[in-house]
Amino acid sequence: MTVYDELVARGLIAQVTDEEEIKELVNNGKAVFYIGFDPTADSLHVGHFMALCLMKRLQIAGNKPIALIGGGTAMIGDPTGRTDMRQMLTPETIQHNVECIKKQMSRFIDFSDDKALLVNNADWLMDLNYVEVLREVGPHFSVNRMLTHECYKQRMERGLTFLEFNYMIMQSYDFYELFQKYGCNMQFGGDDQWANMLGGTELIRRKLGKDAYAMTITLLLNSEGKKMGKTQSGAVWLDPNKTSPFDFYQYWRNVADSDVLKCIRMLTFLPLEEIDKMNDWEGAQLNTAKEILAFELTKLVHGEEEAKKAQEGARALFSSGNAANMPTATLAETDFKDGSIDILGLLVASGLAASRSEARRAVEQGGVSVDGEKITDTFASFTPDDFKEAKVVKKGKKNFRKVEM
């Protein structure tokens, strides 16, 4: 099976330009491709996970990835999939986020010996002269055609700012710049980015008379399933300080039955032959498949040791309530008011709820317990002495914390 055929078999390809040319490049290790990451936070999350796995997969096959950090485009914000304008970030915040993301990417991509590049589009976008851009790029974009793209159509009724309208041009210019500077001949992205990606390929062909290609991947965690990547307590981050390895494992351990094999195909590096044997699995076997998925992805992001800890902790938790290897929250003296902390404050302090109102709803709906005892009184409180021995606090069926002083 060729590299391209495997991408198709894993369900990764949504649409491509010039398929035969793309096959030739990818299968023979001649693709120099880029995927963009906007630094809107100081950590990547599971929405970026498939792109990182794809870059790793293609690099193993001899192709060269370029990880493009959108330090420049983040100053504008992508209107795709949004009903309102994205919050603007300060240059200082963007730079901080860029540095954090660089470190995370190194776990997936080998940047040694020029095997991959990591570049920031702020290096060229921030120095562009507006009039020069209008003259150099503007004639190659039809406003009428741009307005037919879904990324703009869905915003027309609510209002589309001229700032955001320029995002497609900026992303297209990125490909044009990468083509000239680094020989980048292919761009990858989610299928909701198709219009922006076509803009780049057309700009190169019209200005330079050369071929460049675009391929979109069916992003299970982005375009195809936007509900994924979220838990009851917020986004699922790749940074262990934001989402613990245990919570990361639990997120994948609890995917829907209908999604588990799809996730295994798209995200893990297990052989397809091994995955195909799971096609007829059902019932308890699907739980085994979920454990395989959770372990493989936690190992990829956090290392094998953390993956084993998370798996052992999850198994112990569900078999006997043992809190070993469960994520831990440590209460401080300041968490106690007048010598006690109520259940709502406990849920917030432990990270199981983002706010007291969210915590109140969880208690009122009967989804909270402490050491196996359901808590239904929103005024229930605890003293520091109650935490001389750690307590297991549970919210819903899948969210746990070992809470201690």
mmCIF file of C-alpha atoms in Angstrom:
data_model
loop_
_atom_site.group_PDB
_atom_site.id
_atom_site.type_symbol
_atom_site.label_atom_id
_atom_site.label_comp_id
_atom_site.label_asym_id
_atom_site.label_seq_id
_atom_site.Cartn_x
_atom_site.Cartn_y
_atom_site.Cartn_z
ATOM 1 C CA MET A 1 0.000 0.000 0.000
ATOM 2 C CA THR A 2 1.376 3.420 -0.938
ATOM 3 C CA VAL A 3 1.583 6.309 1.502
ATOM 4 C CA TYR A 4 -1.287 8.098 -0.229
ATOM 5 C CA ASP A 5 -3.412 4.945 -0.330
ATOM 6 C CA GLU A 6 -2.918 4.556 3.411
ATOM 7 C CA LEU A 7 -4.083 8.129 4.028
ATOM 8 C CA VAL A 8 -7.232 7.339 2.055
ATOM 9 C CA ALA A 9 -7.740 4.009 3.860
ATOM 10 C CA ARG A 10 -7.470 5.766 7.221
ATOM 11 C CA GLY A 11 -10.207 8.188 6.178
ATOM 12 C CA LEU A 12 -7.929 11.211 6.283
ATOM 13 C CA ILE A 13 -8.460 12.712 2.835
ATOM 14 C CA ALA A 14 -11.475 14.937 2.197
ATOM 15 C CA GLN A 15 -10.594 16.597 -1.121
ATOM 16 C CA VAL A 16 -7.507 17.389 -3.163
ATOM 17 C CA THR A 17 -6.388 19.341 -6.193
ATOM 18 C CA ASP A 18 -4.508 17.417 -8.911
ATOM 19 C CA GLU A 19 -4.660 14.012 -7.238
ATOM 20 C CA GLU A 20 -2.172 12.235 -9.503
ATOM 21 C CA GLU A 21 0.485 14.901 -8.942
ATOM 22 C CA ILE A 22 -0.112 14.768 -5.194
ATOM 23 C CA LYS A 23 0.234 10.985 -5.197
ATOM 24 C CA GLU A 24 3.560 11.287 -7.023
ATOM 25 C CA LEU A 25 4.932 13.780 -4.530
ATOM 26 C CA VAL A 26 3.682 12.099 -1.350
ATOM 27 C CA ASN A 27 4.536 8.526 -2.335
ATOM 28 C CA ASN A 28 8.094 9.446 -3.348
ATOM 29 C CA GLY A 29 8.913 11.678 -0.406
ATOM 30 C CA LYS A 30 8.976 14.824 -2.558
ATOM 31 C CA ALA A 31 6.255 16.770 -0.779
ATOM 32 C CA VAL A 32 7.326 19.886 1.076
ATOM 33 C CA PHE A 33 4.052 20.684 2.788
ATOM 34 C CA TYR A 34 2.796 23.084 5.387
ATOM 35 C CA ILE A 35 0.028 23.172 7.931
ATOM 36 C CA GLY A 36 -0.817 26.364 9.760
ATOM 37 C CA PHE A 37 -1.457 26.807 13.480
ATOM 38 C CA ASP A 38 -2.845 30.073 14.809
ATOM 39 C CA PRO A 39 -1.393 30.878 18.269
ATOM 40 C CA THR A 40 -4.687 31.837 19.908
ATOM 41 C CA ALA A 41 -3.723 30.029 23.148
ATOM 42 C CA ASP A 42 -0.525 29.003 24.918
ATOM 43 C CA SER A 43 -1.158 25.332 24.199
ATOM 44 C CA LEU A 44 -2.297 23.207 21.292
ATOM 45 C CA HIS A 45 -5.432 21.130 21.874
ATOM 46 C CA VAL A 46 -6.977 17.985 20.441
ATOM 47 C CA GLY A 47 -8.363 20.032 17.552
ATOM 48 C CA HIS A 48 -4.750 20.290 16.331
ATOM 49 C CA PHE A 49 -3.963 16.678 17.115
ATOM 50 C CA MET A 50 -4.843 15.125 13.774
ATOM 51 C CA ALA A 51 -2.778 17.687 11.887
ATOM 52 C CA LEU A 52 0.246 16.900 14.054
ATOM 53 C CA CYS A 53 -0.241 13.159 13.555
ATOM 54 C CA LEU A 54 -0.513 13.654 9.800
ATOM 55 C CA MET A 55 2.694 15.667 9.742
ATOM 56 C CA LYS A 56 4.457 12.938 11.697
ATOM 57 C CA ARG A 57 3.081 10.227 9.416
ATOM 58 C CA LEU A 58 4.231 11.993 6.243
ATOM 59 C CA GLN A 59 7.625 12.881 7.695
ATOM 60 C CA ILE A 60 8.227 9.200 8.488
ATOM 61 C CA ALA A 61 7.554 8.537 4.788
ATOM 62 C CA GLY A 62 10.321 10.956 3.799
ATOM 63 C CA ASN A 63 8.333 14.117 3.148
ATOM 64 C CA LYS A 64 9.274 17.468 4.679
ATOM 65 C CA PRO A 65 6.795 19.277 6.934
ATOM 66 C CA ILE A 66 6.678 22.997 7.547
ATOM 67 C CA ALA A 67 4.833 23.974 10.705
ATOM 68 C CA LEU A 68 3.602 27.499 10.108
ATOM 69 C CA ILE A 69 2.823 29.473 13.239
ATOM 70 C CA GLY A 70 0.326 32.212 12.445
ATOM 71 C CA GLY A 71 1.852 35.013 14.450
ATOM 72 C CA GLY A 72 0.784 37.417 11.715
ATOM 73 C CA THR A 73 -2.639 36.042 10.789
ATOM 74 C CA ALA A 74 -3.524 35.814 14.484
ATOM 75 C CA MET A 75 -3.486 39.611 14.436
ATOM 76 C CA ILE A 76 -6.532 39.411 12.146
ATOM 77 C CA GLY A 77 -8.424 36.228 13.050
ATOM 78 C CA ASP A 78 -10.035 33.611 10.817
ATOM 79 C CA PRO A 79 -13.805 34.111 10.315
ATOM 80 C CA THR A 80 -14.282 30.479 9.249
ATOM 81 C CA GLY A 81 -16.919 28.701 11.329
ATOM 82 C CA ARG A 82 -17.561 31.730 13.529
ATOM 83 C CA THR A 83 -20.691 33.807 14.029
ATOM 84 C CA ASP A 84 -18.859 36.764 15.567
ATOM 85 C CA MET A 85 -15.481 38.448 15.379
ATOM 86 C CA ARG A 86 -12.602 36.645 17.098
ATOM 87 C CA GLN A 87 -11.136 38.430 20.109
ATOM 88 C CA MET A 88 -7.995 40.349 19.185
ATOM 89 C CA LEU A 89 -4.799 39.358 20.962
ATOM 90 C CA THR A 90 -1.940 41.671 21.877
ATOM 91 C CA PRO A 91 1.419 41.149 20.131
ATOM 92 C CA GLU A 92 2.915 40.166 23.498
ATOM 93 C CA THR A 93 0.285 37.462 24.072
ATOM 94 C CA ILE A 94 0.739 36.124 20.551
ATOM 95 C CA GLN A 95 4.517 35.892 20.985
ATOM 96 C CA HIS A 96 4.136 34.077 24.315
ATOM 97 C CA ASN A 97 1.748 31.587 22.713
ATOM 98 C CA VAL A 98 4.138 31.047 19.801
ATOM 99 C CA GLU A 99 6.983 30.078 22.139
ATOM 100 C CA CYS A 100 4.794 27.601 24.035
ATOM 101 C CA ILE A 101 3.511 25.960 20.850
ATOM 102 C CA LYS A 102 7.025 25.522 19.457
ATOM 103 C CA LYS A 103 7.969 23.341 22.421
ATOM 104 C CA GLN A 104 4.884 21.145 22.075
ATOM 105 C CA MET A 105 5.379 20.508 18.375
ATOM 106 C CA SER A 106 8.821 19.036 18.963
ATOM 107 C CA ARG A 107 7.177 15.983 20.550
ATOM 108 C CA PHE A 108 5.641 15.124 17.186
ATOM 109 C CA ILE A 109 7.941 16.552 14.532
ATOM 110 C CA ASP A 110 11.685 15.984 14.112
ATOM 111 C CA PHE A 111 13.184 19.401 13.371
ATOM 112 C CA SER A 112 16.798 18.189 13.391
ATOM 113 C CA ASP A 113 19.054 18.261 10.316
ATOM 114 C CA ASP A 114 16.590 20.297 8.253
ATOM 115 C CA LYS A 115 14.044 17.435 8.311
ATOM 116 C CA ALA A 116 11.298 19.938 9.091
ATOM 117 C CA LEU A 117 10.900 23.682 9.450
ATOM 118 C CA LEU A 118 9.060 25.812 11.938
ATOM 119 C CA VAL A 119 8.366 29.322 10.677
ATOM 120 C CA ASN A 120 6.244 32.258 11.790
ATOM 121 C CA ASN A 121 4.269 34.196 9.178
ATOM 122 C CA ALA A 122 4.758 37.352 11.239
ATOM 123 C CA ASP A 123 8.273 37.357 9.725
ATOM 124 C CA TRP A 124 6.845 38.482 6.385
ATOM 125 C CA LEU A 125 3.277 39.651 7.012
ATOM 126 C CA MET A 126 4.195 42.266 9.603
ATOM 127 C CA ASP A 127 6.607 44.021 7.217
ATOM 128 C CA LEU A 128 4.340 44.113 4.166
ATOM 129 C CA ASN A 129 3.561 47.460 2.574
ATOM 130 C CA TYR A 130 -0.191 47.817 2.159
ATOM 131 C CA VAL A 131 -0.085 49.443 -1.264
ATOM 132 C CA GLU A 132 2.421 46.879 -2.523
ATOM 133 C CA VAL A 133 0.147 44.045 -1.373
ATOM 134 C CA LEU A 134 -2.817 45.614 -3.137
ATOM 135 C CA ARG A 135 -0.835 45.854 -6.367
ATOM 136 C CA GLU A 136 0.909 42.483 -6.104
ATOM 137 C CA VAL A 137 -1.902 40.302 -4.758
ATOM 138 C CA GLY A 138 -5.164 42.218 -5.147
ATOM 139 C CA PRO A 139 -5.617 41.745 -8.923
ATOM 140 C CA HIS A 140 -5.637 37.955 -8.488
ATOM 141 C CA PHE A 141 -8.680 37.852 -6.155
ATOM 142 C CA SER A 142 -12.267 38.363 -7.285
ATOM 143 C CA VAL A 143 -14.458 39.866 -4.580
ATOM 144 C CA ASN A 144 -17.533 38.320 -6.203
ATOM 145 C CA ARG A 145 -15.944 34.889 -6.058
ATOM 146 C CA MET A 146 -14.717 35.348 -2.494
ATOM 147 C CA LEU A 147 -18.226 36.180 -1.310
ATOM 148 C CA THR A 148 -19.538 32.880 -2.672
ATOM 149 C CA HIS A 149 -17.373 30.892 -0.252
ATOM 150 C CA GLU A 150 -19.148 29.499 2.780
ATOM 151 C CA CYS A 151 -16.644 31.005 5.218
ATOM 152 C CA TYR A 152 -17.880 34.462 4.198
ATOM 153 C CA LYS A 153 -21.508 33.716 3.306
ATOM 154 C CA GLN A 154 -22.362 32.571 6.820
ATOM 155 C CA ARG A 155 -21.112 35.875 8.212
ATOM 156 C CA MET A 156 -22.784 38.247 5.756
ATOM 157 C CA GLU A 157 -26.073 38.465 7.656
ATOM 158 C CA ARG A 158 -24.417 39.227 10.994
ATOM 159 C CA GLY A 159 -21.734 41.441 9.550
ATOM 160 C CA LEU A 160 -18.277 40.724 8.163
ATOM 161 C CA THR A 161 -15.542 43.236 8.914
ATOM 162 C CA PHE A 162 -13.024 44.299 6.298
ATOM 163 C CA LEU A 163 -10.339 43.114 8.733
ATOM 164 C CA GLU A 164 -11.608 39.529 8.591
ATOM 165 C CA PHE A 165 -12.296 39.744 4.868
ATOM 166 C CA ASN A 166 -8.537 39.975 4.367
ATOM 167 C CA TYR A 167 -7.847 36.640 6.097
ATOM 168 C CA MET A 168 -8.144 34.617 2.888
ATOM 169 C CA ILE A 169 -5.664 36.906 1.157
ATOM 170 C CA MET A 170 -3.210 36.637 4.052
ATOM 171 C CA GLN A 171 -3.410 32.831 4.144
ATOM 172 C CA SER A 172 -2.985 32.687 0.377
ATOM 173 C CA TYR A 173 0.039 34.947 0.628
ATOM 174 C CA ASP A 174 1.545 32.548 3.184
ATOM 175 C CA PHE A 175 1.579 29.722 0.645
ATOM 176 C CA TYR A 176 3.004 32.052 -1.993
ATOM 177 C CA GLU A 177 5.798 33.113 0.364
ATOM 178 C CA LEU A 178 6.559 29.553 1.533
ATOM 179 C CA PHE A 179 6.674 28.363 -2.091
ATOM 180 C CA GLN A 180 9.298 30.953 -2.985
ATOM 181 C CA LYS A 181 11.385 30.779 0.203
ATOM 182 C CA TYR A 182 11.346 27.080 1.032
ATOM 183 C CA GLY A 183 10.105 25.245 -2.057
ATOM 184 C CA CYS A 184 6.834 24.393 -0.316
ATOM 185 C CA ASN A 185 4.694 22.690 -2.951
ATOM 186 C CA MET A 186 1.688 21.512 -0.950
ATOM 187 C CA GLN A 187 -0.601 22.745 1.802
ATOM 188 C CA PHE A 188 -2.763 20.677 4.134
ATOM 189 C CA GLY A 189 -5.647 21.779 6.288
ATOM 190 C CA GLY A 190 -9.130 20.984 7.519
ATOM 191 C CA ASP A 191 -11.839 20.736 4.895
ATOM 192 C CA ASP A 192 -13.382 23.936 6.261
ATOM 193 C CA GLN A 193 -10.234 25.707 4.998
ATOM 194 C CA TRP A 194 -10.703 24.652 1.379
ATOM 195 C CA ALA A 195 -11.526 28.120 0.022
ATOM 196 C CA ASN A 196 -8.528 29.724 1.726
ATOM 197 C CA MET A 197 -6.248 26.975 0.453
ATOM 198 C CA LEU A 198 -7.454 27.279 -3.133
ATOM 199 C CA GLY A 199 -6.630 30.975 -2.948
ATOM 200 C CA GLY A 200 -2.998 30.115 -2.287
ATOM 201 C CA THR A 201 -2.674 27.578 -5.092
ATOM 202 C CA GLU A 202 -4.269 29.991 -7.569
ATOM 203 C CA LEU A 203 -2.035 32.877 -6.488
ATOM 204 C CA ILE A 204 1.100 30.807 -7.140
ATOM 205 C CA ARG A 205 -0.137 29.614 -10.509
ATOM 206 C CA ARG A 206 -1.191 33.064 -11.699
ATOM 207 C CA LYS A 207 1.817 35.028 -10.455
ATOM 208 C CA LEU A 208 4.569 32.482 -10.989
ATOM 209 C CA GLY A 209 3.113 30.173 -13.635
ATOM 210 C CA LYS A 210 4.036 27.162 -11.487
ATOM 211 C CA ASP A 211 2.056 24.361 -9.907
ATOM 212 C CA ALA A 212 1.298 23.976 -6.226
ATOM 213 C CA TYR A 213 -1.245 21.694 -4.622
ATOM 214 C CA ALA A 214 -3.788 21.575 -1.840
ATOM 215 C CA MET A 215 -5.101 18.672 0.190
ATOM 216 C CA THR A 216 -7.667 18.837 2.952
ATOM 217 C CA ILE A 217 -7.992 16.286 5.688
ATOM 218 C CA THR A 218 -11.285 15.314 7.226
ATOM 219 C CA LEU A 219 -10.604 16.673 10.676
ATOM 220 C CA LEU A 220 -12.632 14.518 13.018
ATOM 221 C CA LEU A 221 -11.862 16.973 15.798
ATOM 222 C CA ASN A 222 -12.516 20.110 13.805
ATOM 223 C CA SER A 223 -14.610 20.116 10.668
ATOM 224 C CA GLU A 224 -16.436 16.816 11.099
ATOM 225 C CA GLY A 225 -17.113 16.806 14.826
ATOM 226 C CA LYS A 226 -16.887 20.207 16.480
ATOM 227 C CA LYS A 227 -18.468 18.842 19.643
ATOM 228 C CA MET A 228 -15.354 16.763 20.213
ATOM 229 C CA GLY A 229 -12.383 18.289 21.936
ATOM 230 C CA LYS A 230 -14.520 19.527 24.813
ATOM 231 C CA THR A 231 -15.204 18.036 28.219
ATOM 232 C CA GLN A 232 -17.535 19.156 30.950
ATOM 233 C CA SER A 233 -14.709 21.219 32.444
ATOM 234 C CA GLY A 234 -13.411 22.805 29.219
ATOM 235 C CA ALA A 235 -11.116 22.141 26.268
ATOM 236 C CA VAL A 236 -8.764 19.158 26.077
ATOM 237 C CA TRP A 237 -5.246 20.554 25.848
ATOM 238 C CA LEU A 238 -1.959 18.860 24.996
ATOM 239 C CA ASP A 239 -0.227 20.745 27.815
ATOM 240 C CA PRO A 240 -0.231 18.459 30.906
ATOM 241 C CA ASN A 241 -0.593 21.513 33.133
ATOM 242 C CA LYS A 242 -3.905 22.324 31.467
ATOM 243 C CA THR A 243 -5.205 18.785 30.898
ATOM 244 C CA SER A 244 -3.547 16.084 33.004
ATOM 245 C CA PRO A 245 -2.423 12.843 31.296
ATOM 246 C CA PHE A 246 -5.161 11.068 33.290
ATOM 247 C CA ASP A 247 -7.875 13.429 31.998
ATOM 248 C CA PHE A 248 -6.434 13.198 28.486
ATOM 249 C CA TYR A 249 -6.606 9.410 28.696
ATOM 250 C CA GLN A 250 -10.138 9.557 30.085
ATOM 251 C CA TYR A 251 -11.282 11.829 27.268
ATOM 252 C CA TRP A 252 -10.306 9.263 24.648
ATOM 253 C CA ARG A 253 -11.444 6.339 26.817
ATOM 254 C CA ASN A 254 -14.943 7.833 26.785
ATOM 255 C CA VAL A 255 -15.436 8.585 23.088
ATOM 256 C CA ALA A 256 -18.707 7.396 21.587
ATOM 257 C CA ASP A 257 -18.906 3.773 20.416
ATOM 258 C CA SER A 258 -19.545 5.015 16.873
ATOM 259 C CA ASP A 259 -16.324 7.076 16.857
ATOM 260 C CA VAL A 260 -13.777 4.777 18.448
ATOM 261 C CA LEU A 261 -12.631 2.829 15.364
ATOM 262 C CA LYS A 262 -12.662 5.983 13.271
ATOM 263 C CA CYS A 263 -10.374 7.646 15.814
ATOM 264 C CA ILE A 264 -8.062 4.623 15.927
ATOM 265 C CA ARG A 265 -7.693 4.691 12.132
ATOM 266 C CA MET A 266 -7.144 8.423 11.874
ATOM 267 C CA LEU A 267 -4.999 9.126 14.900
ATOM 268 C CA THR A 268 -2.978 6.082 15.923
ATOM 269 C CA PHE A 269 -0.011 4.524 14.174
ATOM 270 C CA LEU A 270 -1.280 0.961 14.604
ATOM 271 C CA PRO A 271 -1.145 -1.093 11.380
ATOM 272 C CA LEU A 272 -4.349 -1.042 9.347
ATOM 273 C CA GLU A 273 -4.406 -4.838 9.325
ATOM 274 C CA GLU A 274 -4.615 -4.820 13.126
ATOM 275 C CA ILE A 275 -7.349 -2.178 13.097
ATOM 276 C CA ASP A 276 -9.388 -3.996 10.456
ATOM 277 C CA LYS A 277 -9.683 -6.967 12.822
ATOM 278 C CA MET A 278 -11.641 -4.695 15.172
ATOM 279 C CA ASN A 279 -14.329 -3.897 12.586
ATOM 280 C CA ASP A 280 -16.780 -6.423 13.996
ATOM 281 C CA TRP A 281 -16.119 -5.652 17.642
ATOM 282 C CA GLU A 282 -19.135 -4.728 19.733
ATOM 283 C CA GLY A 283 -20.227 -4.585 23.353
ATOM 284 C CA ALA A 284 -17.370 -5.147 25.797
ATOM 285 C CA GLN A 285 -14.924 -5.380 22.896
ATOM 286 C CA LEU A 286 -15.562 -1.718 22.102
ATOM 287 C CA ASN A 287 -14.414 -0.857 25.613
ATOM 288 C CA THR A 288 -11.185 -2.687 24.846
ATOM 289 C CA ALA A 289 -10.871 -0.657 21.637
ATOM 290 C CA LYS A 290 -11.359 2.538 23.638
ATOM 291 C CA GLU A 291 -8.580 1.510 26.018
ATOM 292 C CA ILE A 292 -6.303 0.897 23.040
ATOM 293 C CA LEU A 293 -7.168 4.313 21.597
ATOM 294 C CA ALA A 294 -6.680 6.127 24.902
ATOM 295 C CA PHE A 295 -3.357 4.411 25.637
ATOM 296 C CA GLU A 296 -1.885 4.951 22.170
ATOM 297 C CA LEU A 297 -2.759 8.650 22.051
ATOM 298 C CA THR A 298 -1.695 9.361 25.631
ATOM 299 C CA LYS A 299 1.612 7.637 24.876
ATOM 300 C CA LEU A 300 2.040 9.778 21.778
ATOM 301 C CA VAL A 301 1.405 13.048 23.620
ATOM 302 C CA HIS A 302 2.734 12.396 27.131
ATOM 303 C CA GLY A 303 5.041 9.377 26.795
ATOM 304 C CA GLU A 304 4.620 5.692 27.594
ATOM 305 C CA GLU A 305 5.189 6.018 31.350
ATOM 306 C CA GLU A 306 2.399 8.559 31.762
ATOM 307 C CA ALA A 307 0.145 6.489 29.509
ATOM 308 C CA LYS A 308 0.665 3.421 31.730
ATOM 309 C CA LYS A 309 -0.049 5.460 34.870
ATOM 310 C CA ALA A 310 -3.228 6.846 33.367
ATOM 311 C CA GLN A 311 -4.393 3.421 32.230
ATOM 312 C CA GLU A 312 -3.682 1.814 35.598
ATOM 313 C CA GLY A 313 -5.402 4.675 37.394
ATOM 314 C CA ALA A 314 -8.491 4.447 35.190
ATOM 315 C CA ARG A 315 -8.754 0.687 35.606
ATOM 316 C CA ALA A 316 -8.304 0.888 39.369
ATOM 317 C CA LEU A 317 -10.865 3.655 39.614
ATOM 318 C CA PHE A 318 -13.567 1.747 37.800
ATOM 319 C CA SER A 319 -12.819 -1.581 39.423
ATOM 320 C CA SER A 320 -12.460 -0.591 43.059
ATOM 321 C CA GLY A 321 -12.587 3.175 43.419
ATOM 322 C CA ASN A 322 -8.842 3.280 44.046
ATOM 323 C CA ALA A 323 -7.494 6.812 43.599
ATOM 324 C CA ALA A 324 -3.989 5.791 42.503
ATOM 325 C CA ASN A 325 -2.695 7.783 39.559
ATOM 326 C CA MET A 326 -5.853 9.910 39.521
ATOM 327 C CA PRO A 327 -5.283 13.630 38.881
ATOM 328 C CA THR A 328 -4.777 15.400 42.195
ATOM 329 C CA ALA A 329 -5.986 18.785 43.385
ATOM 330 C CA THR A 330 -4.353 20.309 46.442
ATOM 331 C CA LEU A 331 -6.412 22.709 48.519
ATOM 332 C CA ALA A 332 -4.772 25.781 50.041
ATOM 333 C CA GLU A 333 -5.701 27.442 53.303
ATOM 334 C CA THR A 334 -7.097 30.358 51.314
ATOM 335 C CA ASP A 335 -9.694 28.010 49.797
ATOM 336 C CA PHE A 336 -11.351 27.777 53.204
ATOM 337 C CA LYS A 337 -13.573 30.610 54.407
ATOM 338 C CA ASP A 338 -14.157 30.763 58.149
ATOM 339 C CA GLY A 339 -12.633 27.308 58.473
ATOM 340 C CA SER A 340 -14.700 25.493 55.833
ATOM 341 C CA ILE A 341 -15.241 25.083 52.114
ATOM 342 C CA ASP A 342 -18.659 24.330 50.636
ATOM 343 C CA ILE A 343 -19.246 21.750 47.945
ATOM 344 C CA LEU A 344 -19.519 24.389 45.242
ATOM 345 C CA GLY A 345 -16.178 25.893 46.202
ATOM 346 C CA LEU A 346 -14.675 22.404 46.379
ATOM 347 C CA LEU A 347 -15.738 21.619 42.819
ATOM 348 C CA VAL A 348 -14.281 24.891 41.550
ATOM 349 C CA ALA A 349 -11.039 24.609 43.553
ATOM 350 C CA SER A 350 -10.487 21.036 42.332
ATOM 351 C CA GLY A 351 -10.978 22.015 38.695
ATOM 352 C CA LEU A 352 -14.121 19.937 38.234
ATOM 353 C CA ALA A 353 -16.263 23.017 37.595
ATOM 354 C CA ALA A 354 -15.404 26.297 35.955
ATOM 355 C CA SER A 355 -17.729 28.347 38.145
ATOM 356 C CA ARG A 356 -19.980 28.101 41.198
ATOM 357 C CA SER A 357 -23.052 28.240 38.985
ATOM 358 C CA GLU A 358 -21.804 25.239 36.982
ATOM 359 C CA ALA A 359 -21.029 23.454 40.255
ATOM 360 C CA ARG A 360 -24.514 24.230 41.602
ATOM 361 C CA ARG A 361 -26.161 22.709 38.531
ATOM 362 C CA ALA A 362 -24.055 19.554 38.885
ATOM 363 C CA VAL A 363 -25.086 19.120 42.551
ATOM 364 C CA GLU A 364 -28.755 19.840 41.878
ATOM 365 C CA GLN A 365 -28.764 17.308 39.048
ATOM 366 C CA GLY A 366 -27.392 14.613 41.357
ATOM 367 C CA GLY A 367 -24.060 14.253 39.594
ATOM 368 C CA VAL A 368 -21.666 14.942 42.485
ATOM 369 C CA SER A 369 -20.244 12.583 45.084
ATOM 370 C CA VAL A 370 -17.434 12.668 47.653
ATOM 371 C CA ASP A 371 -15.801 9.335 48.482
ATOM 372 C CA GLY A 372 -18.764 7.558 46.906
ATOM 373 C CA GLU A 373 -21.425 9.469 48.849
ATOM 374 C CA LYS A 374 -23.774 11.491 46.664
ATOM 375 C CA ILE A 375 -23.998 15.169 47.628
ATOM 376 C CA THR A 376 -27.411 16.755 47.040
ATOM 377 C CA ASP A 377 -27.169 19.703 49.437
ATOM 378 C CA THR A 378 -25.554 22.728 47.778
ATOM 379 C CA PHE A 379 -24.665 24.029 51.268
ATOM 380 C CA ALA A 380 -22.710 20.913 52.276
ATOM 381 C CA SER A 381 -19.311 21.938 53.618
ATOM 382 C CA PHE A 382 -15.968 20.458 54.662
ATOM 383 C CA THR A 383 -13.170 21.445 57.055
ATOM 384 C CA PRO A 384 -9.407 21.027 56.612
ATOM 385 C CA ASP A 385 -9.547 17.997 58.911
ATOM 386 C CA ASP A 386 -11.789 16.259 56.372
ATOM 387 C CA PHE A 387 -8.851 16.215 53.966
ATOM 388 C CA LYS A 388 -6.216 14.742 56.275
ATOM 389 C CA GLU A 389 -6.743 11.729 54.047
ATOM 390 C CA ALA A 390 -7.381 12.424 50.373
ATOM 391 C CA LYS A 391 -10.971 12.279 49.188
ATOM 392 C CA VAL A 392 -12.201 11.277 45.725
ATOM 393 C CA VAL A 393 -14.543 13.929 44.351
ATOM 394 C CA LYS A 394 -16.627 12.904 41.368
ATOM 395 C CA LYS A 395 -18.655 15.042 38.951
ATOM 396 C CA GLY A 396 -20.772 13.199 36.429
ATOM 397 C CA LYS A 397 -19.785 9.711 35.352
ATOM 398 C CA LYS A 398 -16.317 10.466 34.038
ATOM 399 C CA ASN A 399 -14.719 13.357 35.930
ATOM 400 C CA PHE A 400 -12.742 12.616 39.108
ATOM 401 C CA ARG A 401 -10.211 14.319 41.352
ATOM 402 C CA LYS A 402 -8.233 13.132 44.343
ATOM 403 C CA VAL A 403 -8.455 16.152 46.645
ATOM 404 C CA GLU A 404 -5.998 16.662 49.473
ATOM 405 C CA MET A 405 -4.464 19.383 51.637
#
